[in-house]
Each structure stands twice: as structure tokens, then as C-alpha cells.
CSV table of C-alpha atoms in Angstrom, one decimal:
chain,number,residue,atom,x,y,z
A,270,MET,CA,-117.1,57.6,52.4
A,271,GLN,CA,-117.2,54.5,54.5
A,272,ARG,CA,-118.6,52.5,51.6
A,273,ARG,CA,-115.9,53.9,49.3
A,274,ALA,CA,-113.2,52.9,51.7
A,275,GLU,CA,-114.7,49.4,51.9
A,276,ARG,CA,-114.9,49.2,48.1
A,277,ASP,CA,-111.2,50.2,47.8
A,278,GLN,CA,-110.2,47.6,50.3
A,279,GLY,CA,-112.1,44.9,48.4
A,280,VAL,CA,-110.3,45.9,45.2
A,281,GLN,CA,-107.0,45.6,47.0
A,282,ARG,CA,-107.9,42.1,48.3
A,283,ALA,CA,-109.0,41.0,44.8
A,284,LYS,CA,-105.6,42.2,43.4
A,285,ARG,CA,-103.7,40.3,46.0
A,286,PHE,CA,-105.8,37.1,45.4
A,287,HIS,CA,-105.1,37.4,41.7
A,288,ARG,CA,-101.4,37.6,42.2
A,289,VAL,CA,-101.5,34.5,44.4
A,290,LEU,CA,-103.3,32.6,41.7
A,291,VAL,CA,-100.8,33.7,39.1
A,292,CYS,CA,-97.8,32.6,41.2
A,293,ALA,CA,-99.5,29.3,42.0
A,294,ALA,CA,-100.0,28.7,38.3
A,295,ALA,CA,-96.4,29.6,37.6
A,296,VAL,CA,-95.1,26.9,40.0
A,297,PRO,CA,-96.0,23.9,37.8
A,298,VAL,CA,-94.4,25.7,34.8
A,299,MET,CA,-91.2,26.1,36.8
A,300,LEU,CA,-91.2,22.5,37.8
A,301,ILE,CA,-91.8,21.4,34.2
A,302,ALA,CA,-88.9,23.6,33.1
A,303,ALA,CA,-86.7,22.2,35.8
A,304,GLY,CA,-87.7,18.7,34.7
A,305,CYS,CA,-86.8,19.5,31.1
A,306,SER,CA,-83.5,21.0,32.2
A,307,SER,CA,-82.8,17.8,34.2
A,308,ASP,CA,-83.5,15.7,31.1
A,309,SER,CA,-81.2,17.9,29.1
A,310,GLY,CA,-78.5,17.4,31.7
A,311,ASP,CA,-78.9,13.6,31.5
A,312,SER,CA,-78.6,13.7,27.8
A,313,GLY,CA,-75.4,15.8,28.1
A,314,SER,CA,-73.9,13.3,30.6
A,315,GLY,CA,-74.8,10.5,28.2
A,316,SER,CA,-72.9,12.3,25.5
A,317,GLY,CA,-70.0,12.7,27.9
A,318,GLY,CA,-70.2,8.9,28.6
A,319,ASP,CA,-70.0,8.2,24.9
A,320,LYS,CA,-66.9,10.4,24.6
A,321,ALA,CA,-65.4,8.6,27.6
A,322,ALA,CA,-66.2,5.2,26.1
A,323,GLY,CA,-64.6,6.4,22.9
A,324,ALA,CA,-61.5,7.5,24.7
A,325,GLY,CA,-61.3,4.2,26.5
A,326,ALA,CA,-61.6,2.3,23.2
A,327,THR,CA,-58.8,4.5,21.8
A,328,VAL,CA,-56.5,3.7,24.7
A,329,SER,CA,-57.4,0.0,24.4
A,330,ALA,CA,-56.6,0.1,20.7
A,331,SER,CA,-53.3,1.8,21.4
A,332,ALA,CA,-52.4,-0.7,24.0
A,333,SER,CA,-53.1,-3.6,21.7
A,334,ALA,CA,-51.1,-2.0,19.0
A,335,ALA,CA,-48.0,-1.5,21.3
A,336,PRO,CA,-45.0,-3.4,19.9
A,337,THR,CA,-44.3,-6.9,21.2
A,338,VAL,CA,-41.2,-9.0,21.0
A,339,GLN,CA,-40.5,-12.7,21.1
A,340,ALA,CA,-39.5,-13.6,24.7
A,341,ALA,CA,-35.9,-14.7,25.2
A,342,ALA,CA,-35.4,-18.4,25.3
A,343,TYR,CA,-33.0,-18.6,28.2
A,344,LYS,CA,-33.8,-16.8,31.5
A,345,SER,CA,-30.7,-17.6,33.5
A,346,LEU,CA,-27.0,-18.5,33.5
A,347,PRO,CA,-25.0,-21.1,35.3
A,348,GLU,CA,-22.3,-20.2,37.8
A,349,SER,CA,-19.4,-19.2,35.6
A,350,CYS,CA,-16.7,-21.0,37.6
A,351,GLY,CA,-18.8,-24.2,37.5
A,352,VAL,CA,-19.5,-24.6,33.8
A,353,LEU,CA,-16.5,-26.9,33.3
A,354,SER,CA,-15.9,-30.3,34.8
A,355,SER,CA,-12.8,-31.0,36.8
A,356,LYS,CA,-11.7,-33.4,34.1
A,357,THR,CA,-11.8,-30.8,31.4
A,358,LEU,CA,-10.0,-28.3,33.7
A,359,LYS,CA,-7.3,-30.8,34.3
A,360,SER,CA,-6.8,-31.2,30.6
A,361,LEU,CA,-6.7,-27.4,29.9
A,362,VAL,CA,-5.0,-26.0,33.0
A,363,PRO,CA,-3.4,-28.9,34.9
A,364,LYS,CA,-1.6,-26.8,37.4
A,365,ALA,CA,-4.4,-24.3,38.1
A,366,ALA,CA,-6.1,-23.9,41.5
A,367,LYS,CA,-9.2,-26.0,42.0
A,368,SER,CA,-11.4,-23.0,42.0
A,369,GLY,CA,-11.1,-20.4,39.3
A,370,LYS,CA,-10.9,-16.6,39.7
A,371,LYS,CA,-14.4,-15.1,39.3
A,372,GLY,CA,-14.5,-12.0,37.2
A,373,THR,CA,-17.2,-9.3,36.9
A,374,SER,CA,-20.6,-10.8,37.1
A,375,GLU,CA,-24.3,-10.1,37.4
A,376,ALA,CA,-26.6,-12.9,38.4
A,377,GLY,CA,-28.5,-14.3,35.4
A,378,THR,CA,-27.0,-11.7,33.0
A,379,ARG,CA,-23.3,-12.1,32.7
A,380,GLY,CA,-20.3,-13.8,34.4
A,381,SER,CA,-16.7,-14.9,33.8
A,382,CYS,CA,-14.1,-17.1,35.4
A,383,SER,CA,-10.4,-17.6,34.7
A,384,TRP,CA,-7.7,-20.1,35.5
A,385,SER,CA,-3.9,-19.9,35.2
A,386,SER,CA,-1.5,-22.9,35.1
A,387,LEU,CA,2.3,-22.9,35.2
A,388,ASP,CA,4.0,-26.3,35.0
A,389,ASN,CA,7.6,-25.4,36.1
A,390,ASN,CA,10.2,-27.9,35.0
A,391,GLY,CA,13.2,-26.0,36.3
A,392,VAL,CA,16.1,-25.8,33.8
A,393,LYS,CA,14.0,-27.7,31.3
A,394,GLY,CA,11.6,-24.7,31.0
A,395,SER,CA,7.9,-24.3,31.9
A,396,GLN,CA,4.6,-24.7,30.2
A,397,PHE,CA,2.1,-21.9,30.8
A,398,ARG,CA,-1.7,-22.1,30.2
A,399,TRP,CA,-4.4,-19.5,30.7
A,400,LEU,CA,-8.2,-20.1,30.3
A,401,ASN,CA,-11.1,-17.7,30.6
A,402,VAL,CA,-14.8,-18.5,30.1
A,403,SER,CA,-17.3,-15.6,29.8
A,404,LEU,CA,-21.1,-15.8,29.5
A,405,LEU,CA,-23.4,-13.0,28.5
A,406,ARG,CA,-27.2,-13.3,28.3
A,407,PHE,CA,-29.5,-10.9,26.4
A,408,GLU,CA,-33.1,-10.1,27.3
A,409,SER,CA,-35.7,-9.3,24.7
A,410,ASP,CA,-36.7,-5.6,24.5
A,411,PRO,CA,-38.9,-3.7,22.1
A,412,SER,CA,-36.3,-1.0,21.5
A,413,ARG,CA,-33.4,-3.4,21.0
A,414,GLY,CA,-35.0,-6.4,19.5
A,415,THR,CA,-35.2,-10.0,20.6
A,416,GLY,CA,-32.6,-11.5,22.9
A,417,GLU,CA,-31.5,-13.8,20.1
A,418,ALA,CA,-31.0,-10.9,17.6
A,419,GLN,CA,-28.9,-9.0,20.2
A,420,ALA,CA,-26.8,-12.1,21.0
A,421,THR,CA,-26.2,-12.7,17.3
A,422,LYS,CA,-24.9,-9.1,16.9
A,423,TYR,CA,-22.7,-9.5,20.0
A,424,TYR,CA,-21.4,-12.9,18.7
A,425,GLU,CA,-20.3,-11.3,15.5
A,426,GLN,CA,-18.6,-8.4,17.3
A,427,GLN,CA,-16.7,-10.8,19.5
A,428,ILE,CA,-15.3,-12.6,16.5
A,429,GLN,CA,-14.2,-9.2,15.0
A,430,ASP,CA,-12.5,-8.3,18.2
A,431,ALA,CA,-10.6,-11.6,18.3
A,432,GLN,CA,-9.5,-11.1,14.7
A,433,SER,CA,-8.2,-7.6,15.2
A,434,VAL,CA,-5.7,-8.0,18.1
A,435,ALA,CA,-2.6,-5.8,17.7
A,436,GLY,CA,0.5,-7.9,17.1
A,437,ALA,CA,-1.3,-11.1,16.1
A,438,LYS,CA,0.4,-13.3,13.6
A,439,ASN,CA,-0.8,-16.1,11.4
A,440,ALA,CA,-4.4,-15.4,12.3
A,441,LYS,CA,-7.0,-17.9,11.1
A,442,SER,CA,-10.7,-18.2,11.6
A,443,LYS,CA,-13.1,-21.1,11.0
A,444,ALA,CA,-16.8,-21.7,11.7
A,445,PHE,CA,-17.7,-25.1,13.0
A,446,SER,CA,-20.9,-27.0,13.9
A,447,GLY,CA,-22.0,-29.1,16.8
A,448,THR,CA,-21.6,-26.4,19.5
A,449,GLY,CA,-24.6,-24.1,20.1
A,450,ASP,CA,-26.4,-22.4,17.3
A,451,ALA,CA,-23.3,-20.9,15.8
A,452,ALA,CA,-19.6,-21.2,16.7
A,453,THR,CA,-16.3,-19.8,15.4
A,454,LEU,CA,-12.7,-20.4,16.3
A,455,VAL,CA,-10.1,-17.6,15.9
A,456,ARG,CA,-6.5,-18.6,16.4
A,457,TYR,CA,-3.2,-16.6,16.1
A,458,ASP,CA,0.3,-16.4,17.4
A,459,LEU,CA,1.4,-13.6,19.8
A,460,LYS,CA,5.0,-12.8,20.5
A,461,LYS,CA,5.7,-11.4,24.0
A,462,LYS,CA,8.8,-11.0,26.1
A,463,GLU,CA,7.9,-14.1,28.1
A,464,GLY,CA,7.6,-16.3,25.0
A,465,ALA,CA,5.6,-17.2,22.0
A,466,PHE,CA,1.9,-17.6,22.9
A,467,LYS,CA,-0.6,-19.6,20.9
A,468,GLN,CA,-4.0,-18.0,21.3
A,469,GLN,CA,-7.3,-19.8,20.8
A,470,THR,CA,-10.7,-17.9,21.0
A,471,VAL,CA,-13.9,-19.8,20.6
A,472,VAL,CA,-17.1,-17.7,20.3
A,473,THR,CA,-20.4,-19.5,20.3
A,474,ARG,CA,-24.0,-18.5,20.6
A,475,VAL,CA,-26.8,-20.6,21.9
A,476,GLU,CA,-30.2,-18.9,21.7
A,477,ASN,CA,-29.8,-15.5,23.5
A,478,VAL,CA,-26.6,-16.4,25.2
A,479,VAL,CA,-23.0,-15.9,24.0
A,480,VAL,CA,-20.2,-18.0,25.4
A,481,THR,CA,-16.6,-16.9,24.8
A,482,VAL,CA,-13.7,-19.2,25.6
A,483,ASP,CA,-10.2,-17.7,25.6
A,484,TYR,CA,-7.4,-20.2,25.9
A,485,ASN,CA,-3.7,-19.7,25.3
A,486,GLY,CA,-0.4,-21.5,26.0
A,487,ALA,CA,3.3,-20.9,25.7
A,488,GLY,CA,6.6,-22.6,26.3
A,489,LEU,CA,8.6,-20.5,28.7
A,490,ALA,CA,12.3,-20.5,29.7
A,491,GLY,CA,13.4,-22.4,26.7
A,492,ASP,CA,10.6,-25.0,26.6
A,493,LYS,CA,9.0,-25.6,23.2
A,494,ALA,CA,5.7,-24.0,22.2
A,495,PRO,CA,2.6,-26.1,22.6
A,496,SER,CA,0.7,-27.5,19.5
A,497,ALA,CA,-1.8,-24.9,18.3
A,498,ASP,CA,-4.1,-27.7,17.0
A,499,THR,CA,-4.1,-29.4,20.4
A,500,LEU,CA,-5.0,-26.1,22.1
A,501,ALA,CA,-7.7,-25.5,19.6
A,502,LYS,CA,-9.4,-28.9,20.2
A,503,LEU,CA,-9.3,-28.3,24.0
A,504,ALA,CA,-10.8,-24.8,23.6
A,505,GLU,CA,-13.6,-26.2,21.4
A,506,ARG,CA,-14.2,-28.9,24.0
A,507,ALA,CA,-14.5,-26.3,26.8
A,508,ALA,CA,-16.9,-24.2,24.7
A,509,GLY,CA,-19.1,-27.2,24.1
A,510,GLU,CA,-19.2,-28.0,27.8
A,511,ALA,CA,-20.1,-24.4,28.7
A,512,VAL,CA,-22.9,-24.4,26.2
A,513,THR,CA,-24.3,-27.6,27.7
A,514,ALA,CA,-24.1,-26.0,31.2
A,515,VAL,CA,-26.2,-23.0,29.9
A,516,SER,CA,-28.9,-25.3,28.4
A,517,ALA,CA,-29.0,-27.4,31.6
A,518,ALA,CA,-29.4,-24.3,33.7
A,519,ASN,CA,-32.5,-23.3,31.8
A,520,GLY,CA,-34.2,-26.8,31.9
A,521,GLU,CA,-35.9,-28.7,29.1
A,522,GLY,CA,-38.1,-26.9,26.6
A,523,ALA,CA,-36.3,-23.5,27.2
A,524,ALA,CA,-35.5,-23.3,23.5
A,525,SER,CA,-39.2,-23.1,22.4
A,526,PRO,CA,-40.7,-20.2,24.2
A,527,ALA,CA,-44.1,-18.8,23.3
A,528,PRO,CA,-44.4,-15.2,22.1
A,529,SER,CA,-45.2,-12.7,24.8
A,530,ASP,CA,-45.4,-9.0,25.4
A,531,SER,CA,-42.3,-7.2,26.2
A,532,ALA,CA,-43.6,-6.3,29.6
A,533,SER,CA,-43.6,-9.9,30.6
A,534,GLY,CA,-40.5,-10.7,28.6
A,535,SER,CA,-38.0,-8.3,30.2
A,536,LYS,CA,-37.0,-6.4,33.2
A,537,ALA,CA,-35.7,-2.9,33.3
A,538,PRO,CA,-31.6,-4.9,32.5
A,539,SER,CA,-30.2,-5.5,33.2
A,540,LYS,CA,-29.7,-4.0,32.4
A,541,SER,CA,-28.3,-5.2,32.7
A,542,ALA,CA,-27.8,-7.7,29.9
A,543,SER,CA,-30.0,-5.5,29.3
A,544,PRO,CA,-26.9,-8.5,29.7
A,545,SER,CA,-29.5,-7.3,30.3
A,546,ALA,CA,-29.9,-6.5,30.1
A,547,SER,CA,-29.5,-1.2,28.9
A,548,LYS,CA,-27.1,0.0,26.2
A,549,SER,CA,-24.5,1.0,28.8
A,550,ALA,CA,-24.9,-2.3,30.6
A,551,THR,CA,-24.4,-4.2,27.3
A,552,GLY,CA,-21.4,-2.0,26.5
A,553,SER,CA,-19.7,-2.7,29.8
A,554,ALA,CA,-20.4,-6.4,29.6
A,555,SER,CA,-18.9,-6.5,26.1
A,556,LYS,CA,-15.7,-4.7,27.3
A,557,SER,CA,-15.2,-6.9,30.3
A,558,ALA,CA,-15.9,-10.1,28.4
A,559,SER,CA,-13.8,-9.1,25.3
A,560,PRO,CA,-11.9,-12.4,24.7
A,561,SER,CA,-8.9,-11.8,22.6
A,562,LYS,CA,-7.9,-8.4,24.1
A,563,SER,CA,-8.2,-9.6,27.7
A,564,ALA,CA,-6.3,-12.8,26.7
A,565,ALA,CA,-3.5,-10.8,25.2
A,566,LYS,CA,-3.3,-8.6,28.2
A,567,LYS,CA,-3.3,-11.4,30.9
A,568,SER,CA,-1.2,-13.9,29.0
């Protein structure tokens, strides 16, 4: 019985030893499997890296394909009340105050200034003159086009507005050279209770800036009406001087900009006018700077 018990105990020890050997043999297998699993994970992350690289390439390609627009030539505007010399002002509005009346403005985007002159000769009558100079600059934008294209559109609209003033008589228009990139004179007569007014509107574009000069005159209290031809020449002179001031404010070489992305070519405008400036900003600038209508109202 004792030997049988000892034999049974030996069998049990042998079985336990066998199990230990089996488990020990299984450990390398598990390690190898884990190693394979790790390699498989690396391969998977490599595939993910390829996908990420591909996504990055797509983003890069999309960015390079984003629309670009020619940068606007002119980046600033001169002070509106300082674009005309004292000599020119003396010729157009001899009895006006030394400083003009500044209108709605936004630095670098739009501005306007006006002068009124009344030469009262008592019983002999009076000579009235009114002058307004407005400036509007457009910034390039992918959604609206280049500053020059926007300025060209606004230039044409200003001419149409000047030609469609209610009550205008003997209206005439003529394009002329030597002032900016494009210039047009619109002239007409306007009868009001104060007298007969001779209106001259000069609209000119230089690069991405539009300059509008409104100038009118009238003989009041029995004085004779001024010469329309003389007024027209003075208005053209003022427009030329204003264009020169715009170019000077932007320095030499401003008319030959290099192409650039819209991100570097524009701000959020102006707003401004987006001028520069957004659509609403451009619309409000157009309304405030409308030459002929404002001239007819203030004359």
C-alpha cells in the first residue's frame, strides 16, 4: 500500500512537470506571435501614414489651385481736401474758404471734399460756384475681380449717373485723353429757382482709383450765366491735378505691380472699397460719391 501511494505521488509529480514544460514551450510561441502582431501594427501605421501623406498632398494641391488675382496697383489715397493746389482752387472757387468741407471718408479707400464760392456784387448780381472732388479706390478680390476691373465698372456707372440727372438740358458727353487711364466729361444745363446752373462732371480712372470732379456755376440775382466751356476746362484741370495727387501718394513704380495671391492683395474692405473695399461698402461709397446727383442737390 505504501509503495502504491508513493507510485501515485510520482505520477502526479510527473504530470505537473509535464505541464510546466508545455507552458514553458508556449512562452516563445506567444512572444513570436506578439512580435508578428507588432510588425503587423507597424505595417498598418505605415499605411495610415501613406493616407495622411496623400491627404496632405490633396490639400496642398487644392491650395495651389485656389484662385489668385492681380494685386491692385494703388494701395492708398491722398487727403481729399489736399488734392488741389491753392492756385487751382482760386481759379475754380475764388470766394471759398481756404479749407474745404470734408465729406464721408475712409482712410485709403474713399474720400471727398467740397468748396462753395459766392461772389456777391450787390445790385449787379452774384456769381456762384460749387466744386466737389471724390476719390474711390478698389482693392483686388477673387470674388469681385481685380481692383482695376472694379474701378472700370464704377467709372462707367458714374458716367451713366451723370448723364441721367432729372431735369438736365443740353446734355453732352465727351471722352478725352491726357488724364488718367480714361476720362469723360459730362455737361448739361440745370434750371433751378435760384438761377440757371452750368454743370460739369469729369469722371476719370487711374489704375484702380476713380476720381470724380463735380463743378457747376450760375449767375444769380440777374448776373449773367458763366461760360460752360470755361467751366469745363477748369473742371478738367482739377481732375488732372487730382489724378496726379493719387499717383504721387502711391510713389513711383506703383503702376507696375507683380501678380500676387488674393490673401496678400486684399484686406477684409474695406470693405471697405472693398472702396474696399465688400459689396455694401462699395454701394455706399458709390451713393455718397455720386457726382451729378449730389451736384444737382447741393447747387
